[in-house]
Amino acid sequence: MVIGGGVIGCSIAREVTRYTPDVVILEKEADVADGTSKANNAEVHSGIGEKHGTLKQKLNVRGNRMYEEFVKGLGVDFKRQGLLIVITPRSLPDRVTGRLPALRRQLLKELVPRLILLSGKRKGIPGQRIVGREEIFRMEPNVTREAIVGVHDPTYGLVSPYKLTIALAEHAIINGAKVFLDTEVTGVNVEGGRVKGVVTDRGEISAPIVVNAAGVFADDVADMAGAGGFKIHPRKGATLIFDKETTTEYVRGSVAEAKLFVKKKSKGGGGMPTIEGNLQLGPTAIEVDDKNDTSISAGEIEEIFERFHYLLPDFPRRSVIAAFSGVRAPTTDEDFIIGPSDTAHGFVNVAGMQSPGLASAPAVAQMVLEILQDLGVPSEPRPGFDPVRPTPALFADQDRKGRERLIKEDRRHGHVICRCEQVTEADVVNAIHGIVPATNMDAVKRRTRAGMGRCHGGFCGNRVAAIIARELWMPVTAVTKDGGGSRLFAGETKHFLEEIG
Ligand SMILES: Cc1cc2nc3c(=O)[nH]c(=O)nc-3n(C[C@H](O)[C@H](O)[C@H](O)COP(=O)(O)OP(=O)(O)OC[C@H]3O[C@@H](n4cnc5c(N)ncnc54)[C@H](O)[C@@H]3O)c2cc1C
């Protein structure tokens, strides 16, 4: 049993189905990928930003290497677009040779890039190289003219974190796993020092092995089993999203500014494209009290512009189409906590999965599988494991011929619902009736991109709601934005008019 349908829980569940179909994922929300796994920067980091020797650094480097193999058969795109680390006069704090400008410039030009290369080599990151000023501007014409030198890291990759998570859950399901949505674990049954199962808001479920992959709530779930002893302090990160033209015109790949010898709460962020081609700017790092705090204020938006204005001046502000925030799950030690409990046999914590959790997911799943096999999960691969997850083709991904073929196969592909992202009625219907069904607006958006374009659902929102209502035989007023109580409609206008006479 896996508690939590994020990228970590779904990666573990899919890995286990290679050996046994007896797996269940419990997720408290109405969809998988509805926690931090839907609200991050989608980068498969190389591990260069992590402290040498930590568990997250090792699993990041290993996970990055595994990505091509990891996504094979899932029908999910993965691209190594690389990262350009730009060294500027700000890359060393003032206290380092602040009064000796000539020496300082020399250090920035010669020493800093070498230190970055050395650090990459120690961590096992292949292919990093120093790039001169001219090459920097050839690669990224819009970065600050104060750039001194750069380091290119070719291993950095991009993946859609929510599409990946949904695909992993679906791949697990076609190989025998079950996913229970809207099912919150409220207690863990432990008898005689052994885990027996869990209590949920829909009843009790027994299981001899329970994996805690509950993201920011992993400390609470661990406490339910008496297997805690660590605390997660939620840290919010806000990001701006720009429309696709801005990405291609303004920033071509991922760009970050090097900052050495400063204490940071995150890797520092920068400008990075998504796999679908939108540019992102961010994220911030703000300690919050509430694990559900995914708010974003005007002040935070301004802070992002201020923070990255130096690295990427003249940023086209008017091209922002959305802002979002996600909550990281750091522990006091700022490292991943992965291991079986000493006090509740069969209970395994996979906690503290802050960034680079997405990049590390393949290696985390492999590490957890080994732990589970020690606890009794079979170690012989199953002959019946299906390596390919069936995926409906999206209209927008096809060339002209492919689109014509899709329309011939299903006339509803001839009806465009979301103009910005070219999403058709058939795409929406396929999402609603998918292996993990999309039952609300955001779930449809994550699978099809309806509402992710420049108008952000202004045109297609009501159409998607009507299709959900039609396909799921429910009144349109019951359609939600994101499950639970996130109702879109207060009621029918005529009823309100009747009420007030
Ligand atoms: C702003 C930001 C940017 C980031 N950028 C990157 C990046 O570029 N690259 C990278 O590698 N990492 C990045 N990360 C980190 C990455 O997003 C996380 O490491 C990863 O998503 C964690 O996945 P998870 O499955 O552990 O957590 P989640 O996705 O949160 O999944 C946990 C699930 O458990 C469920 N759950 C919780 N409690 C219960 C319960 N009691 N019962 C049932 N279900 C429960 C939740 O609803 C949730 O769906 C970023 C994070 C943030 C916030």
XYZ file of C-alpha atoms and ligand atoms in Angstrom:
554
model
C 0.000 0.000 0.000
C 1.291 3.415 -0.987
C -0.098 6.520 0.762
C 0.105 9.466 -1.642
C -0.482 9.683 -5.386
C 2.295 12.157 -6.172
C 5.247 11.488 -8.453
C 7.035 9.635 -5.648
C 4.142 7.346 -4.644
C 3.217 6.589 -8.255
C 6.866 5.882 -9.226
C 7.160 3.409 -6.349
C 3.816 1.739 -7.161
C 4.704 1.355 -10.852
C 8.106 -0.149 -9.952
C 6.485 -2.671 -7.595
C 4.023 -3.833 -10.302
C 7.000 -5.217 -12.220
C 7.139 -7.858 -9.447
C 3.580 -8.135 -8.092
C 0.181 -6.756 -9.109
C -0.906 -6.495 -5.453
C -0.429 -2.759 -5.029
C -2.833 -0.033 -3.969
C -2.345 3.741 -3.966
C -4.463 5.847 -1.568
C -4.838 9.502 -2.483
C -6.877 12.015 -0.504
C -7.549 14.305 -3.467
C -9.809 13.723 -6.498
C -6.866 13.062 -8.823
C -3.273 11.887 -8.702
C -0.613 14.615 -9.113
C -2.753 17.023 -7.134
C -0.154 17.924 -4.484
C 3.345 19.337 -4.996
C 3.777 17.160 -8.088
C 1.496 19.478 -10.058
C 3.155 22.710 -8.896
C 6.883 22.624 -9.518
C 9.359 23.768 -12.160
C 9.418 20.494 -14.074
C 13.188 20.311 -14.285
C 15.126 17.084 -14.151
C 18.058 18.658 -12.325
C 21.531 17.226 -12.713
C 22.373 17.431 -8.993
C 24.865 20.298 -9.316
C 22.899 22.440 -6.839
C 22.831 19.806 -4.081
C 25.301 19.489 -1.209
C 27.862 16.794 -1.948
C 27.281 13.499 -0.137
C 23.629 14.066 0.833
C 21.071 11.392 -0.036
C 19.205 13.803 -2.296
C 22.392 14.663 -4.191
C 23.188 10.993 -4.819
C 19.631 10.067 -5.801
C 19.375 13.149 -8.015
C 22.477 12.263 -10.022
C 21.361 8.625 -10.277
C 17.738 9.549 -11.086
C 18.785 11.975 -13.824
C 20.781 9.221 -15.548
C 17.801 6.855 -15.404
C 15.211 9.168 -16.964
C 15.124 7.902 -20.588
C 14.620 4.348 -19.362
C 12.145 5.495 -16.686
C 9.744 7.173 -19.150
C 10.017 4.402 -21.773
C 6.563 3.043 -22.641
C 4.742 5.743 -20.652
C 3.883 7.993 -23.590
C 5.440 11.002 -21.831
C 7.972 13.361 -23.419
C 11.374 13.906 -21.836
C 13.973 16.264 -23.280
C 17.533 17.098 -22.197
C 17.649 20.798 -23.015
C 20.610 21.624 -20.726
C 21.233 24.431 -18.243
C 23.384 27.518 -18.719
C 24.887 28.710 -15.438
C 25.890 32.351 -15.849
C 28.709 33.779 -13.751
C 28.300 37.514 -13.071
C 29.989 40.067 -10.748
C 27.347 39.024 -8.168
C 28.395 35.356 -8.171
C 30.729 35.890 -5.206
C 29.570 37.698 -2.057
C 31.166 41.123 -1.398
C 33.111 39.808 1.574
C 35.231 37.776 -0.884
C 37.867 40.209 -2.232
C 35.344 43.056 -2.203
C 38.148 45.627 -1.970
C 40.320 44.124 -4.698
C 38.333 44.493 -7.945
C 41.037 43.140 -10.258
C 41.566 40.001 -8.187
C 37.815 39.596 -7.843
C 37.281 39.681 -11.612
C 40.083 37.180 -12.092
C 38.523 34.829 -9.541
C 35.113 35.126 -11.173
C 36.503 34.439 -14.624
C 38.955 31.660 -13.795
C 38.209 30.166 -10.403
C 34.408 30.121 -10.145
C 33.733 28.153 -13.383
C 36.460 25.696 -12.412
C 34.944 25.269 -8.960
C 31.580 24.500 -10.556
C 33.181 21.945 -12.911
C 35.062 20.365 -10.023
C 31.913 20.152 -7.947
C 30.079 18.522 -10.892
C 32.901 16.012 -11.348
C 32.881 15.060 -7.657
C 29.149 14.496 -7.816
C 29.427 12.349 -10.951
C 27.743 14.752 -13.401
C 29.071 14.198 -16.929
C 29.607 16.643 -19.794
C 29.781 20.025 -18.048
C 31.971 22.577 -19.828
C 33.009 26.223 -19.559
C 31.514 28.618 -22.123
C 32.971 32.048 -22.921
C 31.042 35.339 -23.082
C 30.443 35.204 -26.827
C 29.092 31.689 -26.691
C 26.818 32.686 -23.795
C 25.195 35.372 -25.931
C 24.964 33.028 -28.914
C 23.141 30.532 -26.714
C 21.063 33.092 -24.814
C 21.119 36.563 -26.426
C 18.980 38.134 -23.680
C 20.976 37.373 -20.550
C 22.686 40.231 -18.704
C 25.569 41.929 -20.580
C 27.451 41.695 -17.268
C 27.875 37.943 -17.793
C 31.570 37.095 -17.381
C 31.697 33.419 -18.246
C 29.357 30.426 -18.030
C 29.137 26.702 -17.416
C 26.908 24.543 -19.590
C 25.351 21.457 -18.010
C 23.917 19.276 -20.803
C 22.257 16.712 -18.554
C 19.447 19.003 -17.348
C 16.097 17.726 -18.583
C 12.446 18.692 -18.861
C 9.354 16.579 -18.253
C 5.721 17.384 -17.496
C 5.499 16.470 -13.787
C 1.734 15.928 -13.745
C 1.598 14.042 -17.046
C 4.425 11.845 -15.771
C 2.626 11.170 -12.466
C -0.679 10.366 -14.209
C 1.172 8.092 -16.661
C 2.946 6.240 -13.832
C -0.369 5.695 -12.003
C -2.015 4.462 -15.194
C 0.910 2.196 -16.026
C 0.665 0.722 -12.520
C -3.094 0.205 -12.987
C -2.787 -1.644 -16.298
C -0.333 -3.886 -14.477
C -2.766 -4.710 -11.699
C -2.511 -1.858 -9.185
C -5.567 -0.071 -7.787
C -5.826 3.653 -7.142
C -8.369 4.921 -4.621
C -8.955 8.654 -5.026
C -10.778 10.858 -2.495
C -9.469 8.474 0.179
C -7.672 10.107 3.090
C -5.600 8.053 5.508
C -6.507 9.139 9.033
C -4.751 6.414 11.032
C -2.288 3.547 10.699
C -2.986 0.196 12.391
C 0.072 -1.247 14.116
C -0.222 -4.391 16.243
C 2.622 -6.085 18.098
C 5.163 -3.859 16.377
C 3.872 -4.768 12.869
C 1.878 -2.620 10.482
C -1.523 -4.150 9.666
C -3.097 -1.531 7.438
C -4.700 1.890 7.564
C -7.859 3.677 8.629
C -9.312 5.988 5.977
C -12.307 8.300 5.760
C -13.921 5.509 3.691
C -13.146 2.588 5.995
C -10.214 0.362 6.972
C -7.890 -1.358 4.515
C -5.402 -4.004 5.561
C -1.904 -4.327 4.126
C 1.269 -5.969 5.441
C 3.510 -3.266 3.939
C 2.696 0.459 3.906
C 4.779 3.142 2.156
C 4.396 6.702 3.391
C 4.768 8.972 0.340
C 2.428 11.687 1.609
C 4.540 14.692 0.546
C 4.230 17.672 2.914
C 2.016 15.528 5.164
C 4.541 12.680 5.486
C 5.466 13.686 9.069
C 1.789 13.538 10.122
C 1.313 10.119 8.477
C 4.559 8.816 10.047
C 3.286 9.954 13.467
C 0.066 7.961 12.891
C 2.232 4.817 12.742
C 4.458 5.886 15.629
C 7.254 5.930 13.051
C 7.891 9.668 12.989
C 10.400 11.745 14.867
C 10.926 14.241 12.064
C 9.148 17.473 11.231
C 8.360 18.946 7.840
C 8.397 22.745 7.680
C 6.462 23.765 4.573
C 8.258 26.123 2.212
C 6.271 27.751 -0.546
C 7.664 28.496 -3.991
C 5.917 30.831 -6.449
C 6.542 30.829 -10.199
C 5.351 32.928 -13.152
C 4.395 31.357 -16.466
C 4.726 33.152 -19.783
C 3.111 32.376 -23.089
C 4.931 30.195 -25.572
C 6.183 32.968 -27.875
C 8.096 34.578 -25.043
C 9.974 31.392 -24.371
C 11.250 30.910 -27.859
C 11.943 34.591 -28.439
C 13.416 35.510 -25.112
C 14.953 32.461 -23.432
C 15.918 29.285 -25.282
C 16.903 26.877 -22.528
C 17.193 26.893 -18.732
C 19.276 29.787 -17.380
C 20.478 30.412 -13.831
C 22.911 32.783 -12.150
C 25.775 31.228 -10.164
C 25.821 32.243 -6.490
C 28.696 30.800 -4.459
C 29.341 30.875 -0.709
C 25.830 32.090 0.178
C 23.318 30.215 2.333
C 20.258 29.469 0.210
C 16.903 27.901 0.956
C 16.543 26.641 -2.616
C 18.720 26.146 -5.657
C 18.056 29.759 -6.594
C 15.830 29.340 -9.642
C 16.025 31.310 -12.853
C 14.328 31.181 -16.248
C 13.353 27.780 -17.626
C 11.041 26.497 -20.335
C 8.461 23.799 -19.768
C 8.433 20.763 -22.042
C 5.383 22.292 -23.758
C 7.328 25.481 -24.504
C 6.134 28.053 -21.949
C 8.778 30.036 -20.097
C 8.792 29.943 -16.291
C 10.438 32.493 -13.997
C 11.017 31.643 -10.331
C 10.604 30.074 -7.874
C 10.631 31.961 -4.566
C 11.295 30.247 -1.220
C 9.036 31.370 1.639
C 8.541 29.501 4.932
C 4.793 29.163 5.602
C 2.745 27.800 8.524
C 0.039 26.144 6.470
C 0.907 23.062 4.378
C -1.981 23.918 2.051
C -0.842 27.501 1.470
C -0.567 27.746 -2.294
C -1.564 31.396 -2.380
C 0.354 33.939 -4.425
C 0.208 37.679 -3.816
C 0.905 40.677 -6.040
C 3.958 41.298 -3.831
C 5.341 37.838 -4.579
C 4.862 38.373 -8.313
C 6.751 41.657 -8.026
C 9.481 39.915 -6.007
C 10.042 37.404 -8.818
C 10.449 40.172 -11.394
C 12.824 42.040 -9.070
C 14.879 38.949 -8.343
C 15.472 37.861 -11.913
C 15.546 41.284 -13.547
C 19.346 41.363 -13.293
C 19.917 37.975 -14.973
C 17.230 38.531 -17.615
C 16.757 42.311 -18.101
C 13.936 43.786 -20.241
C 11.753 40.902 -19.386
C 8.435 41.052 -21.314
C 6.153 41.410 -18.293
C 2.975 41.605 -20.321
C 3.448 38.010 -21.488
C 2.715 36.527 -18.045
C -0.301 34.248 -18.420
C -0.359 32.621 -14.971
C 1.269 32.433 -11.570
C 1.246 29.406 -9.305
C 2.848 28.234 -6.113
C 3.673 24.839 -4.698
C 4.778 23.755 -1.232
C 8.114 22.024 -0.666
C 8.473 19.402 2.077
C 11.868 20.029 3.731
C 12.805 18.369 7.002
C 15.073 20.047 9.566
C 18.092 18.312 7.997
C 17.019 19.404 4.498
C 17.587 15.875 3.171
C 15.381 13.013 1.987
C 14.358 10.496 4.677
C 13.946 7.060 3.101
C 13.888 3.885 5.140
C 11.913 1.215 7.000
C 10.621 1.971 10.485
C 12.325 0.298 13.460
C 9.159 0.484 15.548
C 6.431 -0.477 13.023
C 7.690 -3.415 10.954
C 6.491 -3.097 7.342
C 6.097 0.702 7.458
C 8.453 2.630 5.155
C 8.972 6.401 5.191
C 9.727 8.249 1.953
C 9.728 11.769 3.339
C 11.400 15.150 3.019
C 10.867 14.894 -0.731
C 11.507 18.515 -1.575
C 13.335 19.474 -4.775
C 14.948 17.529 -6.496
C 12.191 14.970 -5.826
C 10.985 14.960 -9.411
C 14.485 14.507 -10.800
C 15.269 11.814 -8.237
C 11.993 9.862 -8.613
C 13.438 6.978 -10.698
C 16.270 6.377 -8.213
C 13.969 6.826 -5.200
C 11.592 4.196 -6.619
C 14.483 1.787 -7.153
C 15.821 2.342 -3.631
C 12.377 1.850 -2.084
C 11.761 -1.287 -4.169
C 14.909 -2.836 -2.668
C 13.665 -1.988 0.839
C 10.263 -3.503 0.024
C 11.867 -6.665 -1.345
C 13.689 -7.052 1.978
C 10.262 -6.828 3.615
C 8.779 -9.563 1.434
C 7.791 -8.115 -1.956
C 8.741 -10.725 -4.610
C 12.136 -10.225 -6.274
C 11.440 -12.185 -9.485
C 10.170 -9.974 -12.363
C 6.663 -10.947 -13.508
C 6.361 -12.297 -17.047
C 2.909 -10.664 -17.339
C 4.196 -7.086 -16.831
C 3.068 -4.902 -19.759
C 5.857 -2.399 -20.554
C 3.593 -0.046 -22.532
C 0.830 2.217 -21.251
C -1.842 2.849 -23.909
C -2.172 6.620 -24.535
C -4.839 8.379 -26.589
C -3.199 10.678 -29.189
C -3.786 14.377 -28.492
C -4.940 16.409 -31.515
C -2.475 19.244 -30.832
C 0.523 16.893 -30.975
C -0.245 15.727 -34.537
C 0.869 17.072 -37.888
C -1.767 17.897 -40.524
C -2.075 14.314 -41.746
C -2.326 12.980 -38.195
C -5.068 15.491 -37.407
C -7.052 14.468 -40.493
C -6.720 10.836 -39.477
C -7.933 11.566 -35.940
C -10.972 13.463 -37.257
C -11.819 10.503 -39.512
C -11.569 8.120 -36.544
C -13.618 10.321 -34.209
C -15.627 13.268 -35.512
C -15.387 14.976 -32.115
C -11.738 15.714 -33.002
C -13.205 18.128 -35.553
C -14.609 20.250 -32.723
C -11.977 22.472 -31.102
C -12.827 23.253 -27.466
C -9.691 25.165 -26.396
C -8.447 27.443 -29.165
C -5.187 28.479 -27.487
C -3.940 24.914 -27.095
C -5.936 23.282 -29.928
C -7.724 20.827 -27.648
C -10.682 19.005 -29.177
C -13.880 17.586 -27.721
C -12.526 14.055 -28.274
C -9.372 14.939 -26.263
C -11.549 16.091 -23.339
C -13.818 13.019 -23.541
C -10.796 10.695 -23.656
C -9.401 12.379 -20.520
C -12.703 12.028 -18.671
C -12.852 8.307 -19.491
C -9.120 7.696 -19.038
C -7.544 4.927 -16.950
C -7.329 7.436 -14.070
C -10.461 9.394 -15.003
C -10.432 13.199 -15.025
C -13.539 14.252 -13.102
C -12.937 17.973 -12.646
C -11.673 20.981 -14.619
C -8.068 20.897 -13.399
C -7.799 17.152 -14.000
C -8.911 17.680 -17.625
C -6.437 20.566 -17.911
C -3.508 18.462 -16.695
C -4.231 15.772 -19.304
C -5.202 17.909 -22.312
C -3.907 21.474 -21.633
C -7.436 22.889 -22.099
C -7.211 26.200 -20.212
C -3.408 26.412 -20.144
C -3.108 28.886 -23.004
C -3.037 32.653 -23.114
C -6.727 33.153 -22.268
C -6.399 30.617 -19.460
C -9.799 29.021 -19.813
C -11.757 32.204 -20.588
C -12.949 30.674 -23.854
C -13.053 26.938 -23.106
C -13.871 26.829 -19.372
C -17.664 26.664 -19.729
C -17.405 24.186 -22.610
C -15.191 21.801 -20.621
C -17.581 22.034 -17.646
C -20.528 21.140 -19.927
C -18.675 18.118 -21.360
C -17.723 16.855 -17.869
C -21.381 17.180 -16.787
C -22.633 15.393 -19.928
C -20.099 12.538 -19.785
C -20.420 11.922 -16.035
C -24.215 12.300 -15.937
C -24.179 15.086 -13.379
C -25.718 18.565 -13.295
C -23.269 21.147 -14.580
C -23.638 23.009 -11.260
C -21.937 20.033 -9.537
C -18.754 20.311 -11.636
C -15.757 21.366 -9.542
C -12.513 23.134 -10.325
C -10.360 20.632 -8.454
C -12.564 18.176 -6.563
C -13.848 18.482 -2.986
C -15.727 21.690 -2.325
C -14.175 23.704 -5.157
C -17.573 24.312 -6.794
C -17.565 26.435 -9.935
C -21.222 27.380 -9.815
C -23.312 28.671 -6.919
C -26.529 27.474 -8.598
C -28.849 28.275 -11.469
C -29.680 31.923 -12.147
C -33.401 31.237 -12.521
C -33.525 29.671 -9.051
C -31.872 32.721 -7.526
C -34.338 34.947 -9.360
C -37.232 32.822 -8.094
C -35.861 33.092 -4.545
C -35.790 36.883 -4.642
C -39.143 36.961 -6.424
C 8.021 25.571 -6.352
C 8.619 24.199 -6.493
C 9.472 23.914 -7.549
C 10.036 22.644 -7.673
N 10.799 22.370 -8.771
C 11.330 21.145 -8.918
C 12.087 20.834 -10.076
O 12.196 21.633 -11.009
N 12.684 19.600 -10.131
C 12.557 18.694 -9.123
O 13.170 17.626 -9.206
N 11.785 18.944 -8.041
C 11.157 20.133 -7.930
N 10.360 20.392 -6.857
C 10.120 19.321 -5.885
C 9.094 18.306 -6.393
O 7.930 18.954 -6.855
C 8.740 17.361 -5.255
O 9.934 16.790 -4.770
C 7.812 16.235 -5.672
O 6.700 16.704 -6.388
C 7.340 15.509 -4.423
O 6.471 14.491 -4.794
P 5.677 13.688 -3.695
O 4.997 12.585 -4.398
O 6.580 13.358 -2.566
O 4.650 14.753 -3.091
P 3.194 15.171 -3.587
O 3.135 15.407 -5.029
O 2.742 16.284 -2.709
O 2.325 13.878 -3.305
C 1.920 13.493 -2.021
C 0.462 13.104 -2.111
O 0.043 12.547 -0.877
C -1.306 12.894 -0.680
N -1.604 12.745 0.750
C -1.084 13.474 1.772
N -1.589 13.045 2.942
C -2.430 12.024 2.651
C -3.255 11.187 3.438
N -3.323 11.316 4.772
N -4.006 10.233 2.811
C -3.967 10.093 1.464
N -3.205 10.881 0.670
C -2.443 11.824 1.256
C -1.371 14.331 -1.169
O -2.692 14.732 -1.491
C -0.455 14.297 -2.375
O -1.134 14.097 -3.587
C 9.767 21.652 -6.703
C 8.886 21.933 -5.649
C 8.300 23.178 -5.541
C 7.326 23.449 -4.448
